[in-house]
XYZ file of C-alpha atoms in Angstrom:
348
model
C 39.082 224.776 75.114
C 36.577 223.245 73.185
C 32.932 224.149 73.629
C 30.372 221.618 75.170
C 29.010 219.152 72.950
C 25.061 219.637 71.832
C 23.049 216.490 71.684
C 19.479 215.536 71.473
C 17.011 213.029 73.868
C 14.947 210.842 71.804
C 11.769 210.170 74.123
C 10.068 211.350 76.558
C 9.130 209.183 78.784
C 9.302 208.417 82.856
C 12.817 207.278 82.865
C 14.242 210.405 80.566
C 12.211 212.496 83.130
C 13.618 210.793 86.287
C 16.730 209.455 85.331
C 18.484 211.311 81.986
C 17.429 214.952 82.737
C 18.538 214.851 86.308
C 21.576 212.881 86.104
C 22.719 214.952 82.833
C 22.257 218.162 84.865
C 24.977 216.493 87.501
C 27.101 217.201 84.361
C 25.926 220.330 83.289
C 29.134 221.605 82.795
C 30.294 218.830 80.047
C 26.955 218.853 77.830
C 24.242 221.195 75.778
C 21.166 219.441 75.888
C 19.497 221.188 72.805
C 16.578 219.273 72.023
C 14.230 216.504 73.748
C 12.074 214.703 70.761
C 8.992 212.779 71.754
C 6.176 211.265 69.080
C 3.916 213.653 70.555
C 4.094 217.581 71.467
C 1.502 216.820 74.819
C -0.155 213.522 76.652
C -2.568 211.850 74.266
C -3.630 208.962 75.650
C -2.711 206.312 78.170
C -0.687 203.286 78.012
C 0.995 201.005 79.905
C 5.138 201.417 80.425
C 7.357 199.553 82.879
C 10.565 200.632 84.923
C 11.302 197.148 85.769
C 14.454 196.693 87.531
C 13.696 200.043 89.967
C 10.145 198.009 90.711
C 11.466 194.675 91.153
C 14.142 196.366 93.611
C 11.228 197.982 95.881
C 8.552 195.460 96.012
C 7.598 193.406 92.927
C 7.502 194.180 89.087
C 4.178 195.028 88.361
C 2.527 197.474 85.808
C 2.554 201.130 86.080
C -0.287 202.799 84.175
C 1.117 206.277 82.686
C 0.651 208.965 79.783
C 2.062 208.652 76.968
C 5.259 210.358 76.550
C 5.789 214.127 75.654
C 7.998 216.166 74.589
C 6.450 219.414 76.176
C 6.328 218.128 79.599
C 9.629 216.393 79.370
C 11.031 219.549 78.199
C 9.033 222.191 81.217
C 11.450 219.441 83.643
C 14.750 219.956 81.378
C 14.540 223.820 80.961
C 15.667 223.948 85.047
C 18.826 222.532 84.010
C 18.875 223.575 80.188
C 16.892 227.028 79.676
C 17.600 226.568 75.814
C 16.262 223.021 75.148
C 13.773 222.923 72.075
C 10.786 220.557 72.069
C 10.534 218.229 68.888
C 7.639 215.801 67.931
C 6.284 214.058 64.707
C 8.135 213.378 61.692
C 8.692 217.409 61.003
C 10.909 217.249 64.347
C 13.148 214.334 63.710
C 13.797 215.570 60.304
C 14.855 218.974 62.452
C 16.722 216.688 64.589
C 18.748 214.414 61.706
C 19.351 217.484 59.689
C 20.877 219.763 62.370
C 24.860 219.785 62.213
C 25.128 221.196 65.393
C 23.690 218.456 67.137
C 26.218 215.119 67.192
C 24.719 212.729 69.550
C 21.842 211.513 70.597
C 20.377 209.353 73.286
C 17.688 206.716 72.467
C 15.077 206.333 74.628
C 12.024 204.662 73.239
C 10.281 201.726 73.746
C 12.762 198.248 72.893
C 11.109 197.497 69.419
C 11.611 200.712 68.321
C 14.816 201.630 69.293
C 17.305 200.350 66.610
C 15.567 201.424 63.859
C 15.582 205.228 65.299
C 19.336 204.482 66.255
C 20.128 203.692 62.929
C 18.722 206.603 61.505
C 20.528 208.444 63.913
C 23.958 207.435 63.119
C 23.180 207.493 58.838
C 22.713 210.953 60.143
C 26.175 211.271 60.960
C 25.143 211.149 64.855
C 27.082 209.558 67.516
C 24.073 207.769 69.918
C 23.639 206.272 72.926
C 21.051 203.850 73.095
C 19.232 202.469 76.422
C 19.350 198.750 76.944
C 18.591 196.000 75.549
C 20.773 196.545 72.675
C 18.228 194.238 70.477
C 15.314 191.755 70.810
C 17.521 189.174 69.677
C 20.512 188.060 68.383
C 18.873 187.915 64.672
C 17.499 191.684 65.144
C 21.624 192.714 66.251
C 23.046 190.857 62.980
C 20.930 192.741 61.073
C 21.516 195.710 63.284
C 25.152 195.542 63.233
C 25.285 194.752 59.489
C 23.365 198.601 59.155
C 25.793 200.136 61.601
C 28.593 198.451 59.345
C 27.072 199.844 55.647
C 27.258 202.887 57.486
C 30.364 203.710 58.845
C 31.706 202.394 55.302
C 30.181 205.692 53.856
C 30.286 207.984 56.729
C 33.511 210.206 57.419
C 34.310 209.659 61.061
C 32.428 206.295 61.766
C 29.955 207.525 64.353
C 29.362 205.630 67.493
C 27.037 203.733 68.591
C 26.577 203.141 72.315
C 24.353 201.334 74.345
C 23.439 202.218 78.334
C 24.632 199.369 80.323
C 24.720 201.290 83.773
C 26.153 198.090 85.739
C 29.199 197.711 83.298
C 29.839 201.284 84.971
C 29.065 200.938 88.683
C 32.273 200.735 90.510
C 31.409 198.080 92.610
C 31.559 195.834 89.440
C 34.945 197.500 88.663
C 36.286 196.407 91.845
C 34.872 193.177 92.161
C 9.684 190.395 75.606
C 9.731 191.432 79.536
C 12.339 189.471 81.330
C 14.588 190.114 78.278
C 14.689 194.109 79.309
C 15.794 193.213 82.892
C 17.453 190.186 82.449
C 20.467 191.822 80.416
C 21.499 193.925 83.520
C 22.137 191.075 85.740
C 23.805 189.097 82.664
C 25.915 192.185 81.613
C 27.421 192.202 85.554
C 27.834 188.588 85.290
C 30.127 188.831 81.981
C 32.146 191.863 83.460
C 32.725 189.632 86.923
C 33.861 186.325 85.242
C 35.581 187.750 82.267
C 35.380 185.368 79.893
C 32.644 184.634 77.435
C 29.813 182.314 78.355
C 30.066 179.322 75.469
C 26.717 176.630 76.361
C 24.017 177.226 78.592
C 21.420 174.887 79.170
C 18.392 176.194 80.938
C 14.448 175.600 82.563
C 11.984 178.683 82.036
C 8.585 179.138 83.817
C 5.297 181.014 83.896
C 4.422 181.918 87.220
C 2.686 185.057 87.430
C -0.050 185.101 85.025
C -0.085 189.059 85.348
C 3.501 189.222 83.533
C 4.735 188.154 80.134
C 5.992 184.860 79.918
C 8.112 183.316 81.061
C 8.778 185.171 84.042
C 11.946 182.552 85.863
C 14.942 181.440 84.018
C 16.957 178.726 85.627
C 20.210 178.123 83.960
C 23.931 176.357 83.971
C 26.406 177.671 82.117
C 29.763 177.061 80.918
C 32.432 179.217 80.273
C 34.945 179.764 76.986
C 37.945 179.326 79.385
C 35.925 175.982 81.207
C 34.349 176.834 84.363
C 30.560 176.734 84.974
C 28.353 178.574 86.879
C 24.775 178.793 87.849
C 22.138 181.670 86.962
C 18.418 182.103 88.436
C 16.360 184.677 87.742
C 12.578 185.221 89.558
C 10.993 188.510 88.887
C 7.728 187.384 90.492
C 9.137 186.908 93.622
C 8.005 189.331 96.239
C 11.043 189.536 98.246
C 13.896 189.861 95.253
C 17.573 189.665 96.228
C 19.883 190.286 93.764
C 23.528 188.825 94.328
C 26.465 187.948 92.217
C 29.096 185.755 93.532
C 32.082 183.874 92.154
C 33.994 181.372 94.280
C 37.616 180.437 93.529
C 40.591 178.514 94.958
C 41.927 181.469 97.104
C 38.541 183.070 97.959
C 34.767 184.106 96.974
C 34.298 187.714 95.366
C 30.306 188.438 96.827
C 28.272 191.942 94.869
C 24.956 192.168 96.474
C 22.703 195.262 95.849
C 21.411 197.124 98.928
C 21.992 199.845 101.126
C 24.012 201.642 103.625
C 22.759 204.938 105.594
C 20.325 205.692 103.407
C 22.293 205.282 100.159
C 20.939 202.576 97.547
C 24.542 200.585 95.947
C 26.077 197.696 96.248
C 28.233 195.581 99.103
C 31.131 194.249 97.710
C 32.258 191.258 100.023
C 35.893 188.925 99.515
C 36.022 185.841 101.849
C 39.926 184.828 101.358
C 40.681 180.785 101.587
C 42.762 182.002 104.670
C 39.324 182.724 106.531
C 39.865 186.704 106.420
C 37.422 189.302 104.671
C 36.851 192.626 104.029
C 33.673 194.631 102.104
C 33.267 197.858 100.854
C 29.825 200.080 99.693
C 29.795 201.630 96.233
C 26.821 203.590 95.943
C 25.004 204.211 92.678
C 26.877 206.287 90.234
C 26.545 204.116 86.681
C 24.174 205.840 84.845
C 25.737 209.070 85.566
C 29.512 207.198 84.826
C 28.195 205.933 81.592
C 27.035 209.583 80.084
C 30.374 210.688 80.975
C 32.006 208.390 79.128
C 29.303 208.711 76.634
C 30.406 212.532 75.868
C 34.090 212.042 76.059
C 33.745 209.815 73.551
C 31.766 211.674 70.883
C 33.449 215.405 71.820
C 36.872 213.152 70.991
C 35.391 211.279 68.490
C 34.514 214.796 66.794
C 37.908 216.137 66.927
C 39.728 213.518 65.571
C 37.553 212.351 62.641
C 40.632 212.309 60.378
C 42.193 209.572 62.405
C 39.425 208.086 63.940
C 38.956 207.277 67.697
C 38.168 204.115 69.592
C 35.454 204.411 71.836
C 34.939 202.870 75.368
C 34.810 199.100 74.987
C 32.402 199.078 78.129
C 29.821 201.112 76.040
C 30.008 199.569 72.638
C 26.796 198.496 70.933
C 28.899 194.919 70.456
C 28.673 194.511 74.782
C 24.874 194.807 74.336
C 24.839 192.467 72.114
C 26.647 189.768 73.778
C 24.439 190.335 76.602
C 21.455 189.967 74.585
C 23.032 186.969 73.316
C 23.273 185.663 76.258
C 20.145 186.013 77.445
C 18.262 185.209 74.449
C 20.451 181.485 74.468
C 18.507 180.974 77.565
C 15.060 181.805 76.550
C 15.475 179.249 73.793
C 16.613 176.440 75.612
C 13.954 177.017 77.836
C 11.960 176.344 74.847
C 13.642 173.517 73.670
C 13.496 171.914 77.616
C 16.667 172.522 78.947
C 18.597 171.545 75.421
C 22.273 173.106 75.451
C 22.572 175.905 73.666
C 25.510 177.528 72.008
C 25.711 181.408 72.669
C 25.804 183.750 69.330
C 29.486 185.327 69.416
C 29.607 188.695 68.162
């Protein structure tokens, strides 16, 4: 049986701390976390980060004032699960990090302007990674992004993969059934798994409502489908009493996803009215993130063995799905600008 895969957390911040460590412990069993790197060996100074889809969900999105990410105090939380975890900062630790053959993957957590340029280091490395969401700040940051990743895998035995953490395209109710750029691509990536087509036009209206959050902060759009049908999309993330719903109607029914809960247990309702007036629903609670680092390591302990022949990794968690989402999303934002002009979406 082949041994556990090692890999290394890049960042240290509050969702690595509340979110990777824990859920990675769930899968103890599967993974080596060796190493948790961080720009900084302690707390320096304060600045200002966001979790913004876990605040919109519980009251509003607002600003949380914390430290600055560490490695040490990331790694005090990770030693519960993984005794032997190192703590990396600074240049000298990333070097320790890209040059250690032991280590092949790597998940990218960092603040969204900096995390394709550490991903691509990463994977000239020789490193498989998983990146968190958004894939890219736009679509002209992924074509240059994916034109890297494509340089590389031209010279690198293996082709490493490259990943990015879209929980939702992992959440089995979906199975079954700038700021607002960052939450904006969840809600678009369930959209594109629900319809399953490719959105071609969108034409759309963006506003500035809350003067406390980056503009714009609603995005009111209609799009249209490769395969012809149109749909509507509306996003508020200064509303104070957020609901967050998918639903697509058809000739023999409507297919409902709303996000909620059920005795005690945060998920998602998963409603089908048939045209013959009957329905049923179902609760899936949260399991995505943990899902998608699963998949994550099958991938790259497969991906390892079979460098001779090459392996295909997870569609679901290509770098290429967080890119159409940003895509997406970014078509939006500038017809917004342009005042509702129709847009064509970037295919990737």
């Amino acid at each position: 049986m082949a041994s556990s895969p090692n890999i290394a957390i890049m960042g240290a911040g509050i969702f690595v701390k509340t979110q990777y460590i824990p859920r990675l412990a769930e899968i103890s069993n599967l993974i080596v976390l060796k190493a948790i790197w961080s720009r900084s060996e302690v707390n320096t100074e304060p600045q200002f980060l966001l979790r913004r889809f876990n605040c919109f969900i519980q009251s509003r999105i607002s600003y949380l004032c914390a430290f600055q990410e560490s490695a040490r105090a990331a790694v005090e939380i990770a030693r519960r699960h993984f005794p032997d975890v190192e703590c990396k900062w600074g240049d000298k630790g990333l070097n320790e990090i890209l040059n250690d053959e032991s280590i092949i993957g790597a998940a990218v957590v960092l603040a969204g302007q900096t995390q394709v340029e550490m991903s691509l280091k990463l994977l000239k490395a020789g490193k498989h990674v998983l990146q968190e969401k958004p894939a890219a700040a736009s679509a002209r940051e992924i074509e240059a992004a994916l034109s890297g990743y494509k340089s590389i895998c031209a010279k690198t035995p293996g082709q490493p993969i490259w990943a990015v953490a879209e929980n939702y395209r992992f959440e089995p109710a979906f199975e079954e059934g700038g700021f607002i750029l960052d939450m904006g691509v969840h809600f678009i990536a369930g959209l594109r798994m629900l319809v399953g087509s490719e959105v071609a036009t969108v034409s759309a209206r963006t506003s500035h409502v809350d003067t406390i959050l980056p503009p714009p902060d609603n995005i009111s759009a209609v799009f249209q489908l490769e395969n012809g049908c149109s749909g509507v999309f509306a996003m508020v993330v200064s509303s104070r009493s957020p609901k967050v719903v998918w639903r697509v109607v058809g000739l023999t029914g409507t297919l409902q996803i709303q996000r909620g809960s059920e005795d005690g247990r945060h998920g998602y309702l998963v409603s089908f009215f048939g045209g013959d007036g009957q329905s049923k629903s179902s609760f899936h609670a949260f399991s995505g993130v943990t899902e998608e680092l699963k998949v994550f390591i099958r991938d790259i302990t497969q991906a390892s063995l079979k460098k001779e022949c090459g392996y295909e990794a997870e569609p679901r968690l290509t770098f290429l799905e967080g890119a159409r989402d940003v895509a997406l999303l970014d078509a939006m934002l500038e017809s917004g600008r342009k005042k509702g002009a129709q847009v064509e979406v970037k295919q990737f």
